[in-house]
Structure formats: C-alpha cells, structure tokens
Amino acid sequence: APQASAPGQTPKIDIPERPDHIAAAFERIKLQNAATYDENPNTEGQGSLVPDRSDEHSTVAPPPVLLRPNQTPWQSWESFRGYPFKEVPLATTDIPSNEVYNDASNVIASGRRKALLIGINYAESPAPLQGCVNDAKNIKNLLIENGFTDDPTHMVMLTDEEQNSKYLPTKANIRRGFQWLTQGVSEGDVLFLHFSGHGSQVSDEAGMEEDGLNETILPMDYQKGQITDDMIWSSVVYPLPSGVKLTVVMDCCHSGTGLDLPFDYEPYTGRWVEETNPAHSKGHVVLFASCEDAETSADAIGKYQAGGAMTQSFILAYKENPMPKYPEFMAAIHGHLIDRHFKQRPQLTSSQELDTKNSRFSLIEGIQPNKNRTIGRIQRKKIRPGSTGDRRQSGVNDLLFGGLMVGGALAFADALFG
C-alpha cells in the first residue's frame, strides 16, 4: 500500500522487483497474449482493469446436460432450504485402496457446473470497501464466457447491493449458499466459489493452526459472527465426493489458508508442503488466495472501476491463458500484482497433491480423482492458540466492532483493505 503522505503530495511507492522465476514465466505468458489492462498506473500506483469487449459475443454456449443414472438433480436457490450446520469432528476415515488414484489421469467432466459468488462492500459500516460487488460481477461474466449457466439452479450471486433479502450476503445466506453449492454433486461436476470482502482471524482454541489463528470471512451482518475456515471446510470441502472439482478465489485479508486445505504450494521449490495438522478430503479443491495468512489484500481504485487486486489479476491471467500449468498461472497472477505495485503474495493450496509439472488449471475441466488414503482432520501436534495481542490491533476489527475485539478477532488492515 502507498505510504502516508502530506495532503497534496503524491504517495511514494516502493515497487518490489519480480523474483526471477515469476519474471520469466510472466514475460513468456505476456508474449503469448497481450494483457487486457491499462499499463499506465494512476496516482495511487495502481493499474486499472480495462473492459475487454473483443469477446462480448463469443461466449461459450453451455452444452445440454443429461442426468446420468446415479446423478441427483440440483435444486434452485429459490427452492433450497438448507439444514443446520454440523462441523466435522476431529477424526479420520481410511479410504479403500481401490478408491485411491495415484496417477494424474483426469476425470471426465459431466458438463454440470455450479457457482456461488459473494461480494460485500459493507457500505453502511465504518470500514466500507468499493470494489467487492464489482468483483462478483466480473467473475460472473468470466464464468458465463466459459460455459457456466446464469440461472438460480447453476449460479447464485450474493451482494449487499441486492434488494431481495434472499440474495443478501448475510451469515445465514452464505452458510446456506455453501450447502446449496454442494447439494447433489457427483463425479465429473465442476463448482466455483468466489468471495470478495473483509477477512480476519480469530484464536484457534483447538490447537490445529500453524500460527494459532483461524482465518475468517466477514458476512454483511458481521455483528452476528464471523465465518471461520473450519466452518467453510466442513461445509464445502469435506462433503465433496471424489471426482468433483471446486475452484475457490478468496479476495480478502488473511486468506492464505482460508479453506484449511492440507497442501501448500511453494513456488520457489515447486513442491507441495503438507500442513502439520492436515484436513484431508476426497474432492479436488484448489484455493487461489489473495495473500498470505499474515498479509492484507488491496481494494484497488482503477481508472474504469474499483475492484479487488486479486480478482482483477486472476481474470487477466486466465484470459491470457485459459489452460495454464498451475505454476505458470500463479506466476501470471503474481506478475500482474507486482506490475500494479501490490506487495501481497497470492497463495495456492489444494486438497490433493497435484502433479504441478503436468496438471493444468481450467475452470471447466482438469478434474483429478482422490489421491488421499485417509480423510478427516489429523492432529499431529497441539499448537498453542494465537494471541491477538501479538500484532497490531488497529484496522478492520477496530472499525467494524467499535474498537472492541470480538471472539479474539485479529485484523490489521485499514479501511482500504479487505
């Protein structure tokens, strides 16, 4: 973020240099396909997303989908009622050897696609954001261009600009949305989840988290409580059967391990690192997070519209190369962030230990079967809960909760961050 400056002065920006591996990959991708954003930064040192009108009439028509014998019909948002939340207990289940796949072969896509998109600007709060609803709309357009269907059975968008209470991003609606997203899914189905808004952290009393803190997202009615990564994992990750793919983009502060996925990708070594206390599942879930757990995430003010820096970079990178290898895609996202003077470092975590040298990312295919021999939460080491007194207390929680720390929440971004 730009450093503070006196009124009337242009903020001084410390522009980070690209690491060599990111620079090489990003330049290779840019040569293949020119970027679609304005290269000229504004006075805040931030580039802007330019509407790409070249493909307005070239969207992919969703193919007709016939239910397979064992498939359950999906319910529309209007008819889906949800059920009481139940957190997955600390326990494990062994998977039969014939249900564990060690090769990199893909599951054949069923053609069924479903998406839940959440954008919250918190307009009436002391810490409003400006671009989160735009993020949800832009992701919606990207998905429609790639074959997702825009109807209440296949796509739900919750924003705080809505007049219909069923489509407001309240805590109850978000949790019901998680259940709707996973309802009736089976092998070959493709899901997408996007969240743009405020993120925070709370003390992890269970002793599972590496840093002693659970990551959270803040609903529109944040006074009713935050939604923890434990809740999200129990709701949208653990229930997925093998052969179902869920792509998640979290554009909020402290989102690095926001889904509690067991494998963290290290770009400098090209290897996956398993969490000390992993949470394994059967489905193929990948999280593209806007920053590390200890970092903040920028809400960018561009020439054309406000929006989250991560969401904009994700869209640009995918339009440049819609079938990249995972390391190339992460390098492209990071390259766009660096080019626009953002210091946040995007993170990639996964439910499966993917072959990053050969596996390619796609919004609609590239589904991997289960490779985990055991599913559930494993506690190898009980970690001391983190203390909110260890870090700066000014920021999102001070603004949202009137200076009172609620549930041990921790966030240190100012009102320009989410």
CSV table of C-alpha atoms in Angstrom, one decimal:
chain,number,residue,atom,x,y,z
A,1,ALA,CA,0.0,0.0,0.0
A,2,PRO,CA,1.3,3.5,-0.7
A,3,GLN,CA,2.9,5.2,2.3
A,4,ALA,CA,1.2,8.0,4.0
A,5,SER,CA,2.0,11.4,2.6
A,6,ALA,CA,1.1,15.0,3.3
A,7,PRO,CA,-2.0,16.5,1.7
A,8,GLY,CA,-1.4,17.3,-2.0
A,9,GLN,CA,1.6,15.1,-2.2
A,10,THR,CA,1.9,12.0,-4.4
A,11,PRO,CA,2.5,8.9,-2.3
A,12,LYS,CA,5.9,7.4,-2.5
A,13,ILE,CA,5.6,3.8,-3.7
A,14,ASP,CA,8.2,1.1,-3.0
A,15,ILE,CA,7.9,-1.0,-6.2
A,16,PRO,CA,9.1,-4.6,-5.5
A,17,GLU,CA,11.2,-6.4,-8.0
A,18,ARG,CA,9.9,-9.6,-9.5
A,19,PRO,CA,11.6,-12.8,-8.4
A,20,ASP,CA,13.4,-14.4,-11.4
A,21,HIS,CA,11.0,-17.4,-11.6
A,22,ILE,CA,8.0,-15.1,-11.7
A,23,ALA,CA,9.5,-12.7,-14.2
A,24,ALA,CA,10.5,-15.4,-16.6
A,25,ALA,CA,7.1,-17.1,-16.6
A,26,PHE,CA,5.1,-13.9,-16.7
A,27,GLU,CA,7.1,-12.5,-19.7
A,28,ARG,CA,6.6,-15.8,-21.5
A,29,ILE,CA,2.8,-15.6,-21.0
A,30,LYS,CA,2.7,-11.9,-22.0
A,31,LEU,CA,4.4,-12.7,-25.3
A,32,GLN,CA,1.8,-15.3,-26.0
A,33,ASN,CA,-1.2,-13.0,-25.4
A,34,ALA,CA,-1.2,-9.3,-24.7
A,35,ALA,CA,-2.7,-8.2,-21.4
A,36,THR,CA,-6.1,-6.5,-21.3
A,37,TYR,CA,-5.5,-3.9,-18.7
A,38,ASP,CA,-4.2,-0.3,-18.8
A,39,GLU,CA,-0.4,-0.3,-18.3
A,40,ASN,CA,-0.5,3.3,-17.1
A,41,PRO,CA,-0.8,3.4,-13.3
A,42,ASN,CA,-2.9,6.1,-11.7
A,43,THR,CA,-1.7,8.4,-9.0
A,44,GLU,CA,-2.2,5.7,-6.4
A,45,GLY,CA,0.3,3.5,-8.2
A,46,GLN,CA,-2.4,1.1,-9.3
A,47,GLY,CA,-3.2,-0.1,-12.8
A,48,SER,CA,-6.8,-0.5,-13.9
A,49,LEU,CA,-8.9,-3.2,-15.4
A,50,VAL,CA,-10.0,-2.2,-18.9
A,51,PRO,CA,-13.2,-3.8,-20.2
A,52,ASP,CA,-12.3,-6.4,-22.8
A,53,ARG,CA,-15.0,-6.0,-25.5
A,54,SER,CA,-13.4,-8.3,-28.0
A,55,ASP,CA,-15.3,-11.4,-26.8
A,56,GLU,CA,-18.7,-9.9,-25.8
A,57,HIS,CA,-20.4,-12.0,-28.4
A,58,SER,CA,-18.2,-15.1,-28.3
A,59,THR,CA,-19.2,-16.7,-25.0
A,60,VAL,CA,-19.2,-20.5,-24.8
A,61,ALA,CA,-22.7,-21.9,-25.0
A,62,PRO,CA,-23.4,-24.3,-22.2
A,63,PRO,CA,-23.7,-27.8,-23.6
A,64,PRO,CA,-27.0,-29.7,-23.0
A,65,VAL,CA,-26.6,-31.9,-19.9
A,66,LEU,CA,-28.5,-35.1,-19.4
A,67,LEU,CA,-28.5,-36.6,-15.9
A,68,ARG,CA,-26.6,-39.8,-15.5
A,69,PRO,CA,-28.3,-42.7,-13.8
A,70,ASN,CA,-26.7,-42.0,-10.4
A,71,GLN,CA,-26.9,-38.2,-10.5
A,72,THR,CA,-29.1,-36.2,-8.2
A,73,PRO,CA,-30.9,-33.2,-9.8
A,74,TRP,CA,-29.8,-29.9,-8.5
A,75,GLN,CA,-32.1,-27.6,-6.6
A,76,SER,CA,-32.6,-23.9,-7.4
A,77,TRP,CA,-31.6,-21.3,-4.9
A,78,GLU,CA,-35.3,-20.3,-4.6
A,79,SER,CA,-36.3,-23.8,-3.5
A,80,PHE,CA,-33.3,-24.9,-1.5
A,81,ARG,CA,-33.9,-24.6,2.3
A,82,GLY,CA,-30.6,-25.7,3.8
A,83,TYR,CA,-30.1,-27.6,7.0
A,84,PRO,CA,-28.4,-27.0,10.4
A,85,PHE,CA,-24.6,-26.6,10.2
A,86,LYS,CA,-22.6,-29.5,11.6
A,87,GLU,CA,-18.8,-29.2,12.0
A,88,VAL,CA,-16.8,-32.3,11.0
A,89,PRO,CA,-15.2,-33.7,14.2
A,90,LEU,CA,-11.6,-34.4,14.8
A,91,ALA,CA,-11.5,-38.0,13.3
A,92,THR,CA,-10.2,-39.8,10.3
A,93,THR,CA,-11.5,-42.5,7.9
A,94,ASP,CA,-9.4,-44.8,5.8
A,95,ILE,CA,-10.2,-45.0,2.1
A,96,PRO,CA,-10.3,-48.4,0.4
A,97,SER,CA,-7.2,-48.9,-1.9
A,98,ASN,CA,-9.4,-49.3,-5.0
A,99,GLU,CA,-10.8,-45.7,-4.4
A,100,VAL,CA,-7.3,-44.1,-4.2
A,101,TYR,CA,-5.8,-43.0,-7.5
A,102,ASN,CA,-2.0,-42.4,-7.8
A,103,ASP,CA,-1.9,-41.4,-11.5
A,104,ALA,CA,-2.5,-38.0,-13.0
A,105,SER,CA,-5.4,-39.1,-15.2
A,106,ASN,CA,-8.4,-36.7,-15.3
A,107,VAL,CA,-12.0,-37.5,-14.5
A,108,ILE,CA,-14.3,-36.9,-17.5
A,109,ALA,CA,-16.4,-33.8,-16.9
A,110,SER,CA,-20.1,-34.3,-16.6
A,111,GLY,CA,-20.9,-30.9,-18.1
A,112,ARG,CA,-22.7,-29.8,-14.9
A,113,ARG,CA,-21.4,-26.5,-13.4
A,114,LYS,CA,-22.5,-24.5,-10.4
A,115,ALA,CA,-21.1,-21.3,-8.9
A,116,LEU,CA,-21.6,-19.2,-5.7
A,117,LEU,CA,-20.3,-15.6,-5.9
A,118,ILE,CA,-20.2,-13.3,-2.9
A,119,GLY,CA,-19.3,-9.6,-3.0
A,120,ILE,CA,-19.6,-7.3,0.1
A,121,ASN,CA,-18.9,-3.6,0.2
A,122,TYR,CA,-20.1,-3.0,3.8
A,123,ALA,CA,-21.4,0.4,2.6
A,124,GLU,CA,-23.1,1.2,5.9
A,125,SER,CA,-20.2,0.1,8.1
A,126,PRO,CA,-17.2,2.2,9.4
A,127,ALA,CA,-14.9,0.2,7.1
A,128,PRO,CA,-16.6,0.3,3.6
A,129,LEU,CA,-15.0,-1.2,0.6
A,130,GLN,CA,-15.6,-0.1,-3.0
A,131,GLY,CA,-14.9,-2.9,-5.4
A,132,CYS,CA,-16.2,-6.2,-4.0
A,133,VAL,CA,-19.5,-6.2,-5.7
A,134,ASN,CA,-17.7,-5.4,-9.0
A,135,ASP,CA,-15.5,-8.4,-8.3
A,136,ALA,CA,-18.5,-10.7,-8.1
A,137,LYS,CA,-20.0,-9.3,-11.3
A,138,ASN,CA,-16.7,-9.6,-13.2
A,139,ILE,CA,-16.2,-13.2,-12.0
A,140,LYS,CA,-19.8,-13.9,-13.1
A,141,ASN,CA,-19.0,-12.6,-16.6
A,142,LEU,CA,-15.8,-14.7,-16.8
A,143,LEU,CA,-17.8,-17.9,-15.8
A,144,ILE,CA,-20.5,-17.2,-18.3
A,145,GLU,CA,-17.9,-16.7,-21.0
A,146,ASN,CA,-16.6,-20.2,-20.1
A,147,GLY,CA,-19.8,-22.1,-20.2
A,148,PHE,CA,-21.5,-21.6,-16.8
A,149,THR,CA,-25.2,-21.0,-16.9
A,150,ASP,CA,-26.7,-17.9,-15.3
A,151,ASP,CA,-29.9,-19.2,-13.6
A,152,PRO,CA,-30.8,-19.9,-9.9
A,153,THR,CA,-30.0,-23.6,-10.3
A,154,HIS,CA,-26.5,-23.1,-11.5
A,155,MET,CA,-25.3,-19.7,-10.3
A,156,VAL,CA,-26.1,-17.6,-7.2
A,157,MET,CA,-24.6,-14.1,-6.6
A,158,LEU,CA,-24.9,-12.6,-3.1
A,159,THR,CA,-24.2,-8.9,-2.8
A,160,ASP,CA,-25.1,-6.1,-0.4
A,161,GLU,CA,-26.5,-4.1,-3.3
A,162,GLU,CA,-29.4,-6.5,-3.6
A,163,GLN,CA,-32.9,-5.5,-2.7
A,164,ASN,CA,-34.1,-9.1,-2.4
A,165,SER,CA,-33.3,-10.4,1.0
A,166,LYS,CA,-32.7,-13.9,-0.4
A,167,TYR,CA,-29.7,-12.6,-2.2
A,168,LEU,CA,-28.1,-10.6,0.5
A,169,PRO,CA,-24.7,-11.9,1.9
A,170,THR,CA,-25.8,-12.4,5.4
A,171,LYS,CA,-24.2,-15.1,7.6
A,172,ALA,CA,-27.3,-17.3,7.2
A,173,ASN,CA,-27.4,-16.9,3.4
A,174,ILE,CA,-23.7,-17.5,3.0
A,175,ARG,CA,-23.8,-20.7,5.0
A,176,ARG,CA,-26.9,-21.8,3.1
A,177,GLY,CA,-25.1,-21.0,-0.1
A,178,PHE,CA,-22.3,-23.3,0.9
A,179,GLN,CA,-24.8,-26.1,1.3
A,180,TRP,CA,-26.6,-25.2,-2.0
A,181,LEU,CA,-23.2,-25.3,-3.8
A,182,THR,CA,-22.5,-28.9,-2.8
A,183,GLN,CA,-26.1,-30.2,-2.9
A,184,GLY,CA,-26.4,-33.2,-5.2
A,185,VAL,CA,-22.9,-33.1,-6.7
A,186,SER,CA,-21.3,-36.2,-8.1
A,187,GLU,CA,-18.3,-37.3,-10.1
A,188,GLY,CA,-17.5,-35.0,-13.1
A,189,ASP,CA,-19.2,-31.9,-11.7
A,190,VAL,CA,-17.4,-28.6,-11.6
A,191,LEU,CA,-18.0,-25.9,-8.9
A,192,PHE,CA,-16.8,-22.4,-8.4
A,193,LEU,CA,-16.8,-20.3,-5.2
A,194,HIS,CA,-15.7,-16.6,-5.0
A,195,PHE,CA,-15.6,-14.3,-2.0
A,196,SER,CA,-14.6,-10.7,-2.1
A,197,GLY,CA,-14.9,-8.7,1.1
A,198,HIS,CA,-13.3,-8.4,4.6
A,199,GLY,CA,-11.2,-11.2,6.0
A,200,SER,CA,-9.9,-11.5,9.6
A,201,GLN,CA,-8.6,-14.0,12.1
A,202,VAL,CA,-9.6,-15.5,15.4
A,203,SER,CA,-7.8,-17.5,18.0
A,204,ASP,CA,-7.8,-21.3,17.3
A,205,GLU,CA,-8.6,-22.9,20.6
A,206,ALA,CA,-8.5,-26.4,19.1
A,207,GLY,CA,-4.7,-26.1,18.5
A,208,MET,CA,-4.8,-27.1,14.8
A,209,GLU,CA,-3.5,-24.0,13.0
A,210,GLU,CA,0.2,-23.4,12.4
A,211,ASP,CA,0.0,-19.8,13.6
A,212,GLY,CA,-2.6,-20.5,16.3
A,213,LEU,CA,-5.2,-18.5,14.4
A,214,ASN,CA,-8.3,-19.4,12.3
A,215,GLU,CA,-8.9,-17.4,9.2
A,216,THR,CA,-12.4,-15.9,8.8
A,217,ILE,CA,-14.6,-14.1,6.4
A,218,LEU,CA,-17.0,-11.4,7.5
A,219,PRO,CA,-20.6,-11.5,6.3
A,220,MET,CA,-22.7,-8.4,5.7
A,221,ASP,CA,-24.2,-8.8,9.2
A,222,TYR,CA,-20.8,-9.3,10.8
A,223,GLN,CA,-22.3,-8.4,14.2
A,224,LYS,CA,-23.8,-11.9,14.2
A,225,GLY,CA,-20.4,-13.5,14.0
A,226,GLN,CA,-17.7,-14.3,11.5
A,227,ILE,CA,-17.4,-17.5,9.4
A,228,THR,CA,-14.2,-19.5,10.1
A,229,ASP,CA,-12.1,-21.6,7.9
A,230,ASP,CA,-13.2,-24.6,10.0
A,231,MET,CA,-16.9,-23.8,9.0
A,232,ILE,CA,-16.0,-23.4,5.4
A,233,TRP,CA,-14.0,-26.6,5.2
A,234,SER,CA,-16.8,-28.6,6.9
A,235,SER,CA,-19.4,-27.1,4.6
A,236,VAL,CA,-17.9,-27.1,1.1
A,237,VAL,CA,-14.7,-29.1,1.1
A,238,TYR,CA,-15.2,-32.3,3.2
A,239,PRO,CA,-18.7,-33.2,1.7
A,240,LEU,CA,-17.4,-33.4,-1.9
A,241,PRO,CA,-17.0,-36.9,-3.3
A,242,SER,CA,-14.0,-38.0,-5.4
A,243,GLY,CA,-14.0,-36.6,-8.9
A,244,VAL,CA,-15.8,-33.3,-8.1
A,245,LYS,CA,-13.7,-30.1,-8.7
A,246,LEU,CA,-14.2,-26.9,-6.7
A,247,THR,CA,-12.2,-23.8,-7.6
A,248,VAL,CA,-12.2,-21.1,-5.0
A,249,VAL,CA,-10.9,-17.5,-5.2
A,250,MET,CA,-10.7,-15.6,-1.9
A,251,ASP,CA,-10.0,-11.9,-2.3
A,252,CYS,CA,-9.7,-10.8,1.3
A,253,CYS,CA,-7.1,-10.3,4.0
A,254,HIS,CA,-5.5,-13.3,5.7
A,255,SER,CA,-6.9,-15.7,3.1
A,256,GLY,CA,-3.8,-17.8,2.5
A,257,THR,CA,-5.1,-20.9,4.2
A,258,GLY,CA,-8.7,-19.8,4.2
A,259,LEU,CA,-10.1,-23.2,3.4
A,260,ASP,CA,-7.8,-25.3,5.6
A,261,LEU,CA,-6.6,-27.3,2.6
A,262,PRO,CA,-3.8,-29.7,3.5
A,263,PHE,CA,-1.2,-28.9,0.8
A,264,ASP,CA,0.5,-25.5,0.3
A,265,TYR,CA,2.4,-24.9,-2.9
A,266,GLU,CA,5.9,-23.4,-2.6
A,267,PRO,CA,6.7,-21.5,-5.9
A,268,TYR,CA,10.4,-21.3,-5.2
A,269,THR,CA,10.8,-25.1,-4.9
A,270,GLY,CA,7.8,-26.2,-7.0
A,271,ARG,CA,6.8,-28.6,-4.2
A,272,TRP,CA,3.7,-29.1,-2.1
A,273,VAL,CA,4.1,-28.9,1.7
A,274,GLU,CA,1.6,-30.7,3.9
A,275,GLU,CA,0.2,-28.9,6.9
A,276,THR,CA,1.3,-30.1,10.4
A,277,ASN,CA,-2.3,-30.9,11.2
A,278,PRO,CA,-3.8,-31.6,7.8
A,279,ALA,CA,-7.5,-31.8,6.9
A,280,HIS,CA,-7.9,-34.3,4.1
A,281,SER,CA,-10.9,-34.9,1.9
A,282,LYS,CA,-11.9,-36.7,-1.3
A,283,GLY,CA,-12.8,-33.9,-3.7
A,284,HIS,CA,-10.5,-31.9,-5.9
A,285,VAL,CA,-10.4,-28.4,-4.4
A,286,VAL,CA,-7.9,-25.6,-5.2
A,287,LEU,CA,-7.8,-22.2,-3.5
A,288,PHE,CA,-6.3,-19.2,-5.1
A,289,ALA,CA,-5.9,-16.8,-2.1
A,290,SER,CA,-5.1,-13.2,-2.5
A,291,CYS,CA,-2.3,-13.1,0.2
A,292,GLU,CA,-0.6,-15.0,2.9
A,293,ASP,CA,-2.3,-15.5,6.3
A,294,ALA,CA,-0.4,-12.6,7.8
A,295,GLU,CA,-0.9,-10.2,4.9
A,296,THR,CA,-3.6,-7.8,3.8
A,297,SER,CA,-5.3,-7.7,0.4
A,298,ALA,CA,-5.8,-4.5,-1.6
A,299,ASP,CA,-9.1,-3.0,-2.7
A,300,ALA,CA,-7.9,-1.2,-5.9
A,301,ILE,CA,-9.3,2.0,-7.3
A,302,GLY,CA,-8.8,1.8,-11.1
A,303,LYS,CA,-9.5,4.1,-14.0
A,304,TYR,CA,-12.6,2.2,-15.0
A,305,GLN,CA,-13.9,0.7,-11.8
A,306,ALA,CA,-12.9,-0.3,-8.3
A,307,GLY,CA,-12.1,-3.9,-7.6
A,308,GLY,CA,-10.0,-6.4,-5.6
A,309,ALA,CA,-6.5,-6.6,-6.9
A,310,MET,CA,-6.5,-10.4,-6.7
A,311,THR,CA,-9.8,-10.8,-8.6
A,312,GLN,CA,-8.6,-8.5,-11.4
A,313,SER,CA,-5.3,-10.3,-11.7
A,314,PHE,CA,-7.0,-13.7,-11.7
A,315,ILE,CA,-9.3,-12.7,-14.5
A,316,LEU,CA,-6.5,-11.1,-16.6
A,317,ALA,CA,-4.2,-14.2,-16.1
A,318,TYR,CA,-7.0,-16.6,-17.1
A,319,LYS,CA,-8.0,-14.6,-20.2
A,320,GLU,CA,-4.3,-14.6,-21.3
A,321,ASN,CA,-4.0,-18.4,-20.9
A,322,PRO,CA,-7.2,-20.4,-20.1
A,323,MET,CA,-5.3,-23.7,-19.9
A,324,PRO,CA,-2.1,-23.0,-17.9
A,325,LYS,CA,0.0,-25.2,-15.7
A,326,TYR,CA,-0.5,-24.2,-12.1
A,327,PRO,CA,3.0,-22.7,-11.6
A,328,GLU,CA,2.6,-20.6,-14.7
A,329,PHE,CA,-0.9,-19.4,-13.7
A,330,MET,CA,0.3,-18.4,-10.2
A,331,ALA,CA,3.3,-16.6,-11.8
A,332,ALA,CA,1.0,-14.7,-14.1
A,333,ILE,CA,-1.3,-13.6,-11.2
A,334,HIS,CA,1.7,-12.5,-9.1
A,335,GLY,CA,3.2,-10.8,-12.1
A,336,HIS,CA,0.0,-8.7,-12.6
A,337,LEU,CA,0.0,-7.8,-8.9
A,338,ILE,CA,3.7,-6.7,-9.0
A,339,ASP,CA,3.2,-4.7,-12.2
A,340,ARG,CA,0.5,-2.8,-10.4
A,341,HIS,CA,2.7,-2.2,-7.3
A,342,PHE,CA,0.9,-4.5,-4.9
A,343,LYS,CA,3.1,-6.3,-2.4
A,344,GLN,CA,0.6,-9.1,-1.5
A,345,ARG,CA,1.7,-12.6,-2.5
A,346,PRO,CA,-1.0,-14.8,-3.9
A,347,GLN,CA,-1.2,-18.3,-2.4
A,348,LEU,CA,-2.2,-21.7,-3.9
A,349,THR,CA,-3.4,-24.5,-1.6
A,350,SER,CA,-5.0,-27.8,-2.6
A,351,SER,CA,-6.9,-30.8,-1.2
A,352,GLN,CA,-4.9,-33.1,-3.5
A,353,GLU,CA,-1.2,-33.3,-4.1
A,354,LEU,CA,-1.4,-32.4,-7.8
A,355,ASP,CA,1.4,-33.0,-10.3
A,356,THR,CA,2.2,-29.3,-11.0
A,357,LYS,CA,4.6,-30.2,-13.8
A,358,ASN,CA,1.8,-31.7,-15.9
A,359,SER,CA,-1.5,-30.7,-14.4
A,360,ARG,CA,-3.2,-27.7,-16.0
A,361,PHE,CA,-5.8,-25.4,-14.4
A,362,SER,CA,-9.1,-24.9,-16.1
A,363,LEU,CA,-12.5,-23.5,-14.9
A,364,ILE,CA,-14.4,-26.3,-16.6
A,365,GLU,CA,-12.2,-29.4,-16.7
A,366,GLY,CA,-8.9,-30.9,-15.4
A,367,ILE,CA,-10.7,-32.8,-12.6
A,368,GLN,CA,-8.4,-35.0,-10.5
A,369,PRO,CA,-9.7,-38.1,-8.6
A,370,ASN,CA,-8.9,-38.6,-4.9
A,371,LYS,CA,-5.3,-39.5,-4.0
A,372,ASN,CA,-5.7,-39.3,-0.2
A,373,ARG,CA,-5.6,-42.6,1.6
A,374,THR,CA,-7.2,-41.1,4.7
A,375,ILE,CA,-9.8,-38.3,5.0
A,376,GLY,CA,-10.7,-36.2,8.0
A,377,ARG,CA,-8.7,-34.0,10.4
A,378,ILE,CA,-5.4,-35.2,11.8
A,379,GLN,CA,-3.8,-33.6,14.9
A,380,ARG,CA,-0.2,-34.5,15.0
A,381,LYS,CA,0.7,-31.6,17.3
A,382,LYS,CA,-1.4,-29.4,19.5
A,383,ILE,CA,-0.4,-25.8,18.8
A,384,ARG,CA,-0.8,-23.0,21.3
A,385,PRO,CA,-3.7,-20.7,20.4
A,386,GLY,CA,-2.6,-17.4,18.9
A,387,SER,CA,-2.9,-14.2,20.9
A,388,THR,CA,-4.5,-11.1,19.3
A,389,GLY,CA,-2.1,-9.1,21.4
A,390,ASP,CA,0.8,-10.2,19.4
A,391,ARG,CA,0.1,-7.9,16.4
A,392,ARG,CA,-1.3,-4.5,15.6
A,393,GLN,CA,-4.9,-4.1,16.7
A,394,SER,CA,-5.9,-1.0,14.6
A,395,GLY,CA,-7.7,-1.8,11.5
A,396,VAL,CA,-10.7,-3.8,10.3
A,397,ASN,CA,-11.9,-5.1,13.7
A,398,ASP,CA,-11.4,-1.7,15.4
A,399,LEU,CA,-13.5,-0.1,12.7
A,400,LEU,CA,-16.2,-2.8,12.4
A,401,PHE,CA,-16.6,-3.5,16.1
A,402,GLY,CA,-16.0,-0.1,17.5
A,403,GLY,CA,-12.6,-0.8,19.0
A,404,LEU,CA,-13.8,-4.0,20.7
A,405,MET,CA,-12.2,-7.3,19.9
A,406,VAL,CA,-15.0,-9.8,19.3
A,407,GLY,CA,-14.2,-13.5,19.7
A,408,GLY,CA,-10.5,-12.8,19.7
A,409,ALA,CA,-10.6,-11.5,16.2
A,410,LEU,CA,-7.5,-10.1,14.6
A,411,ALA,CA,-7.1,-8.0,11.5
A,412,PHE,CA,-4.6,-5.2,10.9
A,413,ALA,CA,-5.6,-3.7,7.5
A,414,ASP,CA,-7.0,-0.2,7.4
A,415,ALA,CA,-10.3,0.7,5.7
A,416,LEU,CA,-8.8,0.4,2.2
A,417,PHE,CA,-8.1,-3.3,2.6
A,418,GLY,CA,-10.5,-6.3,2.8
